[in-house]
XYZ file of C-alpha atoms in Angstrom:
249
model
C 0.459 -1.806 -0.389
C -2.081 0.213 -1.318
C -4.443 -2.404 -0.075
C -5.950 -3.256 -3.443
C -2.677 -2.935 -5.317
C -0.511 -5.790 -4.098
C -3.366 -7.789 -2.578
C -6.918 -8.166 -3.862
C -8.766 -6.683 -0.914
C -8.514 -4.003 1.773
C -6.519 -5.676 4.560
C -7.876 -3.327 7.246
C -11.481 -4.160 6.429
C -10.769 -7.817 5.786
C -9.250 -8.408 9.216
C -11.982 -6.593 11.165
C -14.757 -8.313 9.189
C -13.083 -11.677 9.797
C -12.858 -10.990 13.531
C -16.271 -9.509 14.293
C -19.474 -8.698 12.341
C -20.295 -6.147 15.045
C -17.028 -4.288 14.629
C -17.490 -4.420 10.868
C -20.496 -2.124 11.273
C -18.362 0.293 13.258
C -16.061 0.727 10.258
C -19.006 2.077 8.270
C -20.447 4.375 10.922
C -17.663 5.807 13.065
C -16.357 9.324 12.270
C -12.908 8.509 13.720
C -9.741 8.912 11.657
C -9.198 5.581 9.882
C -5.988 4.444 11.597
C -7.340 5.438 15.004
C -10.541 3.536 14.208
C -8.569 0.403 13.359
C -6.784 0.625 16.703
C -10.069 1.186 18.563
C -11.673 -1.837 16.894
C -8.723 -4.026 17.868
C -8.930 -2.698 21.421
C -12.600 -3.662 21.627
C -11.875 -7.034 20.050
C -9.249 -7.758 22.697
C -11.550 -6.619 25.523
C -14.200 -9.021 24.243
C -11.759 -11.923 24.546
C -10.395 -11.916 21.009
C -7.006 -13.477 20.409
C -3.910 -12.577 18.486
C -3.956 -16.029 16.933
C -7.199 -15.252 15.149
C -5.743 -11.989 13.818
C -2.729 -13.868 12.499
C -5.083 -16.472 11.053
C -7.017 -13.765 9.215
C -3.853 -12.507 7.509
C -3.338 -15.951 5.993
C -6.805 -15.736 4.423
C -6.113 -12.494 2.542
C -5.983 -13.152 -1.220
C -2.801 -12.427 -3.169
C -2.862 -13.251 -6.878
C -0.093 -15.675 -7.875
C 0.625 -13.428 -10.868
C 1.414 -10.565 -8.490
C 3.858 -12.827 -6.691
C 5.452 -13.477 -10.101
C 5.634 -9.706 -10.693
C 7.605 -9.286 -7.478
C 9.853 -12.219 -8.261
C 10.520 -10.947 -11.788
C 11.521 -7.480 -10.614
C 13.696 -8.876 -7.857
C 15.421 -11.263 -10.270
C 16.296 -8.335 -12.532
C 17.954 -6.406 -9.723
C 15.180 -4.037 -8.763
C 14.794 -3.154 -5.099
C 11.173 -3.555 -4.010
C 9.472 -1.413 -1.390
C 5.961 -0.967 -0.026
C 4.496 2.396 0.943
C 1.115 1.771 2.516
C -1.582 3.175 4.784
C -2.118 -0.309 6.286
C 0.243 -1.321 9.120
C 3.475 -3.169 9.765
C 1.984 -6.285 11.371
C -0.556 -6.891 8.605
C 1.925 -6.353 5.781
C 4.654 -8.464 7.356
C 2.162 -11.243 8.080
C 0.807 -11.327 4.533
C 4.235 -11.274 2.887
C 5.586 -13.957 5.209
C 2.571 -16.181 4.589
C 3.135 -16.034 0.832
C 6.883 -16.496 1.197
C 7.946 -13.200 -0.386
C 8.995 -11.047 2.569
C 12.644 -11.413 1.536
C 11.938 -9.690 -1.793
C 11.169 -6.344 -0.140
C 13.876 -4.015 1.102
C 11.578 -1.463 2.723
C 8.083 -1.350 4.223
C 6.889 2.158 5.028
C 3.553 2.158 6.804
C 1.786 2.749 10.114
C 3.600 1.211 13.111
C 1.950 -1.728 14.884
C 2.967 -3.883 17.836
C 1.744 -6.586 20.211
C 1.696 -5.735 23.916
C 2.391 -8.194 26.748
C -1.329 -8.988 27.028
C -1.391 -10.041 23.378
C -3.312 -7.023 22.148
C -2.399 -5.550 18.762
C -1.904 -1.775 18.704
C -1.859 0.310 15.510
C -0.504 3.865 15.471
C -0.404 6.630 12.889
C 2.878 7.032 11.021
C 2.478 10.780 11.583
C 0.928 11.079 15.066
C -2.134 13.242 15.635
C 0.040 15.648 17.648
C 2.925 15.467 15.177
C 3.973 18.040 12.595
C 1.539 17.856 9.621
C 3.152 16.708 6.394
C 1.802 19.774 4.570
C 1.583 18.064 1.179
C 0.097 20.461 -1.421
C -1.489 17.666 -3.475
C -4.594 17.665 -1.266
C -5.164 13.914 -1.598
C -2.885 12.445 1.079
C -4.077 10.995 4.371
C -3.361 12.975 7.548
C -1.135 10.202 8.867
C 1.011 9.610 5.761
C 2.139 11.409 2.614
C 3.251 8.623 0.308
C 4.997 11.067 -2.005
C 7.192 12.427 0.747
C 7.946 8.891 1.904
C 9.078 7.981 -1.617
C 11.308 11.087 -1.592
C 12.929 9.915 1.645
C 13.380 6.426 0.283
C 15.046 7.675 -2.884
C 17.324 9.869 -0.816
C 18.344 6.904 1.334
C 19.104 4.914 -1.767
C 21.448 7.592 -3.023
C 19.336 8.977 -5.850
C 21.067 6.750 -8.373
C 18.467 3.983 -8.420
C 15.326 2.850 -10.192
C 12.017 3.070 -8.395
C 8.469 1.645 -8.141
C 5.303 1.433 -5.836
C 2.902 -0.932 -3.963
C 5.335 -2.769 -5.836
C 7.842 0.039 -5.358
C 11.205 -0.717 -6.946
C 14.701 0.705 -7.065
C 17.462 -0.781 -9.172
C 21.064 -0.844 -10.348
C 23.425 2.017 -9.549
C 24.849 3.725 -12.609
C 21.629 3.707 -14.656
C 19.017 6.472 -15.002
C 16.393 6.593 -12.269
C 13.216 4.754 -13.203
C 10.027 4.295 -11.236
C 7.345 1.645 -11.400
C 4.429 2.476 -9.146
C 1.337 0.352 -8.558
C -1.593 2.071 -6.871
C -5.358 2.187 -6.515
C -6.321 4.997 -4.110
C -6.238 8.772 -4.342
C -3.314 8.875 -1.935
C -1.323 6.981 -4.589
C -1.447 10.085 -6.791
C 1.154 12.033 -4.837
C 3.975 9.471 -5.338
C 3.362 9.514 -9.092
C 4.279 13.200 -9.142
C 7.836 11.950 -8.498
C 7.996 10.167 -11.854
C 10.387 11.706 -14.387
C 9.590 10.432 -17.878
C 7.561 7.973 -19.999
C 10.257 5.422 -19.139
C 8.537 5.248 -15.760
C 5.292 3.274 -15.517
C 2.326 4.180 -13.337
C 0.090 1.117 -12.906
C -3.404 2.321 -11.963
C -5.999 -0.238 -10.878
C -9.274 -0.005 -12.793
C -12.493 0.834 -11.007
C -10.865 2.336 -7.925
C -10.738 5.916 -6.648
C -7.348 6.655 -8.220
C -8.597 5.965 -11.738
C -11.629 8.162 -11.120
C -9.444 10.955 -9.747
C -7.066 10.878 -12.716
C -9.913 11.064 -15.186
C -12.080 13.809 -13.703
C -13.445 15.648 -16.724
C -13.227 19.057 -15.071
C -9.573 18.709 -14.003
C -7.426 17.414 -16.913
C -4.348 18.994 -15.322
C -4.380 16.229 -12.689
C -3.503 13.606 -15.261
C -1.167 15.890 -17.223
C 1.001 16.310 -14.114
C 2.023 12.646 -14.350
C 5.159 12.197 -16.446
C 5.086 8.408 -16.374
C 3.297 6.256 -18.909
C -0.034 5.295 -17.325
C -1.124 1.673 -17.602
C -4.590 0.752 -16.326
C -4.969 -2.778 -15.013
C -7.531 -5.060 -13.445
C -5.767 -8.392 -12.915
C -2.146 -8.865 -11.839
C -1.472 -10.865 -15.003
C -1.761 -7.614 -16.972
C 1.097 -6.092 -14.972
C 3.150 -9.243 -15.420
C 2.637 -9.224 -19.200
C 3.550 -5.540 -19.414
C 6.767 -6.025 -17.473
C 7.746 -9.170 -19.359
C 7.509 -7.214 -22.608
C 9.237 -4.008 -21.455
C 11.944 -4.871 -18.919
């Protein structure tokens, strides 16, 4: 999703803060790898008597702009295939999409695995395990547990390389037309997927005020932005994406 791309908050932080003010402090102080830290917080929450129902309840509280829902519906109606590539987790993403009634619009969700055990505890795992083969991405901005660019490569390969594509709204379309990509992102790890764009026909939607915008516009590294072949559109509210797509698709 990138968390602040499809939704208007960081789902990882939102859930933990909703569950426990004490665990919220742990998010700001622990040196653990982020996905491992999420799993540890949920472990402690369960040990303290926390319930899965409250976790599921928290997912229904996460804000999703109605205009972003319209973006997804518009793309789907025009034959694009929507996918999510996210450093959140499967349970959170599925829960949010199902709550807003748009899970059926997405053909793929690529993220960290998550599951409920028989005791009702939620477990979150890294997509690339700590003892797994490192992804080795040369971009230098990807998380240890996921390279979104490589995941987009795999997705395009599965779709036969004859599709259109896009990002936290990630979209792939009609066979027989040139590949296009629409990618919506906000974090530095959303830079790598944009290196897969091919031309100004692609659109890279970059959320204002987030780390991705700052990374693209570092004064001492103009080559970072020049490496992006897509047309870059900066946005703040989902309505801006909707207006752009209504005028260009």
